[in-house]
């Protein structure tokens, strides 16, 4: 049995000797090179991201000042649009009142001649427009 143990020990010693003779530095050289290349590429990527972020910040600050300088003109345009919308609504109200009064007058004098559509030829379009716009305004 001792010879069998000695043979087994000798075999194990030979197996473990192979591990001791491995040149870890030579075997891991490729891994080290790959890791260094990855670090280099990551540093380049971080540098590119930094440049893009700096460029984006410059663009934002440059355009922000431009947008702020245009603000008075945009506000003026909004006021003009609101005034035009008010004017159109007022004209529609006045024409509706005028049409109603014309209908009353015609019915009073038993006139079958319907001339009031000539006063507001776009009344059909305006009514549908104002119904839609009032519906949208009241929904908000």
mmCIF file of C-alpha atoms in Angstrom:
data_model
loop_
_atom_site.group_PDB
_atom_site.id
_atom_site.type_symbol
_atom_site.label_atom_id
_atom_site.label_comp_id
_atom_site.label_asym_id
_atom_site.label_seq_id
_atom_site.Cartn_x
_atom_site.Cartn_y
_atom_site.Cartn_z
ATOM 1 C CA UNK A 1 0.000 0.000 0.000
ATOM 2 C CA UNK A 2 2.812 2.343 0.658
ATOM 3 C CA UNK A 3 4.037 1.943 -2.895
ATOM 4 C CA UNK A 4 0.560 2.720 -4.124
ATOM 5 C CA UNK A 5 0.468 5.811 -1.909
ATOM 6 C CA UNK A 6 3.916 6.814 -3.060
ATOM 7 C CA UNK A 7 2.870 6.447 -6.702
ATOM 8 C CA UNK A 8 -0.280 8.479 -6.095
ATOM 9 C CA UNK A 9 1.730 11.127 -4.266
ATOM 10 C CA UNK A 10 4.272 11.212 -7.078
ATOM 11 C CA UNK A 11 1.476 11.586 -9.636
ATOM 12 C CA UNK A 12 -0.122 14.389 -7.623
ATOM 13 C CA UNK A 13 3.243 16.074 -7.227
ATOM 14 C CA UNK A 14 3.786 15.956 -10.988
ATOM 15 C CA UNK A 15 0.304 17.415 -11.587
ATOM 16 C CA UNK A 16 0.857 20.255 -9.125
ATOM 17 C CA UNK A 17 4.355 20.877 -10.476
ATOM 18 C CA UNK A 18 2.743 21.784 -13.788
ATOM 19 C CA UNK A 19 0.825 24.549 -11.994
ATOM 20 C CA UNK A 20 4.025 25.861 -10.419
ATOM 21 C CA UNK A 21 5.800 26.035 -13.769
ATOM 22 C CA UNK A 22 3.057 28.153 -15.397
ATOM 23 C CA UNK A 23 4.280 31.644 -16.296
ATOM 24 C CA UNK A 24 1.292 33.688 -15.145
ATOM 25 C CA UNK A 25 2.744 36.969 -16.423
ATOM 26 C CA UNK A 26 3.151 35.588 -19.938
ATOM 27 C CA UNK A 27 -0.303 34.002 -19.943
ATOM 28 C CA UNK A 28 -2.043 37.110 -18.599
ATOM 29 C CA UNK A 29 -0.115 39.525 -20.845
ATOM 30 C CA UNK A 30 -2.917 39.452 -23.447
ATOM 31 C CA UNK A 31 -5.526 40.096 -20.766
ATOM 32 C CA UNK A 32 -3.529 43.070 -19.432
ATOM 33 C CA UNK A 33 -3.182 44.519 -22.940
ATOM 34 C CA UNK A 34 -6.905 44.120 -23.586
ATOM 35 C CA UNK A 35 -7.785 45.805 -20.291
ATOM 36 C CA UNK A 36 -5.398 48.697 -21.038
ATOM 37 C CA UNK A 37 -6.931 49.141 -24.507
ATOM 38 C CA UNK A 38 -10.415 49.185 -22.985
ATOM 39 C CA UNK A 39 -9.318 51.831 -20.469
ATOM 40 C CA UNK A 40 -7.859 53.922 -23.290
ATOM 41 C CA UNK A 41 -11.079 53.672 -25.321
ATOM 42 C CA UNK A 42 -13.175 54.553 -22.262
ATOM 43 C CA UNK A 43 -11.020 57.628 -21.618
ATOM 44 C CA UNK A 44 -11.451 58.684 -25.262
ATOM 45 C CA UNK A 45 -15.203 58.140 -24.990
ATOM 46 C CA UNK A 46 -15.397 60.213 -21.797
ATOM 47 C CA UNK A 47 -13.388 62.957 -23.487
ATOM 48 C CA UNK A 48 -15.736 62.976 -26.504
ATOM 49 C CA UNK A 49 -18.784 63.083 -24.221
ATOM 50 C CA UNK A 50 -17.263 66.024 -22.355
ATOM 51 C CA UNK A 51 -16.691 67.904 -25.612
ATOM 52 C CA UNK A 52 -20.245 67.222 -26.785
ATOM 53 C CA UNK A 53 -21.673 68.356 -23.471
ATOM 54 C CA UNK A 54 -19.617 71.556 -23.565
ATOM 55 C CA UNK A 55 -20.749 72.199 -27.141
ATOM 56 C CA UNK A 56 -24.385 71.563 -26.163
ATOM 57 C CA UNK A 57 -24.081 73.973 -23.249
ATOM 58 C CA UNK A 58 -22.701 76.655 -25.568
ATOM 59 C CA UNK A 59 -25.559 76.126 -28.044
ATOM 60 C CA UNK A 60 -28.159 76.301 -25.286
ATOM 61 C CA UNK A 61 -26.752 79.488 -23.780
ATOM 62 C CA UNK A 62 -26.385 81.132 -27.195
ATOM 63 C CA UNK A 63 -29.934 80.283 -28.275
ATOM 64 C CA UNK A 64 -31.440 81.039 -24.874
ATOM 65 C CA UNK A 65 -30.289 84.640 -25.087
ATOM 66 C CA UNK A 66 -31.674 84.827 -28.624
ATOM 67 C CA UNK A 67 -35.034 83.418 -27.509
ATOM 68 C CA UNK A 68 -35.156 85.856 -24.619
ATOM 69 C CA UNK A 69 -34.426 88.741 -26.976
ATOM 70 C CA UNK A 70 -37.371 87.655 -29.184
ATOM 71 C CA UNK A 71 -39.780 87.420 -26.267
ATOM 72 C CA UNK A 72 -41.210 90.965 -26.621
ATOM 73 C CA UNK A 73 -42.019 90.368 -30.306
ATOM 74 C CA UNK A 74 -43.673 87.033 -29.505
ATOM 75 C CA UNK A 75 -45.707 88.645 -26.716
ATOM 76 C CA UNK A 76 -46.765 91.438 -29.086
ATOM 77 C CA UNK A 77 -47.784 88.887 -31.712
ATOM 78 C CA UNK A 78 -49.834 86.989 -29.111
ATOM 79 C CA UNK A 79 -51.603 90.212 -28.124
ATOM 80 C CA UNK A 80 -52.396 90.970 -31.758
ATOM 81 C CA UNK A 81 -53.774 87.457 -32.285
ATOM 82 C CA UNK A 82 -55.914 87.794 -29.155
ATOM 83 C CA UNK A 83 -57.199 91.181 -30.342
ATOM 84 C CA UNK A 84 -58.043 89.753 -33.761
ATOM 85 C CA UNK A 85 -59.839 86.820 -32.145
ATOM 86 C CA UNK A 86 -61.825 89.232 -29.944
ATOM 87 C CA UNK A 87 -62.692 91.340 -33.008
ATOM 88 C CA UNK A 88 -63.935 88.302 -34.945
ATOM 89 C CA UNK A 89 -66.023 87.157 -31.996
ATOM 90 C CA UNK A 90 -67.499 90.640 -31.568
ATOM 91 C CA UNK A 91 -68.357 90.860 -35.281
ATOM 92 C CA UNK A 92 -70.008 87.444 -35.093
ATOM 93 C CA UNK A 93 -72.093 88.507 -32.079
ATOM 94 C CA UNK A 94 -73.126 91.767 -33.767
ATOM 95 C CA UNK A 95 -74.061 89.996 -37.003
ATOM 96 C CA UNK A 96 -76.059 87.383 -35.100
ATOM 97 C CA UNK A 97 -77.961 90.138 -33.290
ATOM 98 C CA UNK A 98 -78.524 91.936 -36.590
ATOM 99 C CA UNK A 99 -79.822 88.733 -38.216
ATOM 100 C CA UNK A 100 -82.174 88.144 -35.292
ATOM 101 C CA UNK A 101 -83.479 91.711 -35.523
ATOM 102 C CA UNK A 102 -83.936 91.338 -39.277
ATOM 103 C CA UNK A 103 -85.932 88.144 -38.729
ATOM 104 C CA UNK A 104 -88.129 89.951 -36.200
ATOM 105 C CA UNK A 105 -88.675 92.858 -38.579
ATOM 106 C CA UNK A 106 -89.458 90.565 -41.495
ATOM 107 C CA UNK A 107 -91.900 88.547 -39.430
ATOM 108 C CA UNK A 108 -93.523 91.765 -38.185
ATOM 109 C CA UNK A 109 -94.072 93.032 -41.720
ATOM 110 C CA UNK A 110 -94.815 89.564 -43.128
ATOM 111 C CA UNK A 111 -92.003 89.823 -45.591
ATOM 112 C CA UNK A 112 -91.043 86.590 -47.308
ATOM 113 C CA UNK A 113 -87.971 88.137 -48.872
ATOM 114 C CA UNK A 114 -85.034 86.818 -46.863
ATOM 115 C CA UNK A 115 -82.337 89.415 -47.338
ATOM 116 C CA UNK A 116 -80.550 88.974 -44.041
ATOM 117 C CA UNK A 117 -78.217 86.205 -45.312
ATOM 118 C CA UNK A 118 -76.689 88.857 -47.556
ATOM 119 C CA UNK A 119 -75.575 90.728 -44.440
ATOM 120 C CA UNK A 120 -73.471 87.845 -43.272
ATOM 121 C CA UNK A 121 -72.727 85.478 -46.162
ATOM 122 C CA UNK A 122 -70.168 83.587 -44.071
ATOM 123 C CA UNK A 123 -72.463 83.032 -41.117
ATOM 124 C CA UNK A 124 -72.631 79.291 -41.730
ATOM 125 C CA UNK A 125 -68.857 79.030 -41.646
ATOM 126 C CA UNK A 126 -68.442 81.420 -38.743
ATOM 127 C CA UNK A 127 -71.016 79.629 -36.621
ATOM 128 C CA UNK A 128 -69.328 76.282 -37.090
ATOM 129 C CA UNK A 129 -65.942 77.906 -36.371
ATOM 130 C CA UNK A 130 -67.171 79.554 -33.196
ATOM 131 C CA UNK A 131 -68.914 76.421 -32.004
ATOM 132 C CA UNK A 132 -65.643 74.531 -32.366
ATOM 133 C CA UNK A 133 -63.516 77.259 -30.798
ATOM 134 C CA UNK A 134 -65.910 77.786 -27.884
ATOM 135 C CA UNK A 135 -66.033 74.038 -27.352
ATOM 136 C CA UNK A 136 -62.232 73.962 -27.231
ATOM 137 C CA UNK A 137 -62.052 76.992 -24.941
ATOM 138 C CA UNK A 138 -64.604 75.661 -22.502
ATOM 139 C CA UNK A 139 -62.970 72.228 -22.440
ATOM 140 C CA UNK A 140 -59.730 73.661 -21.064
#
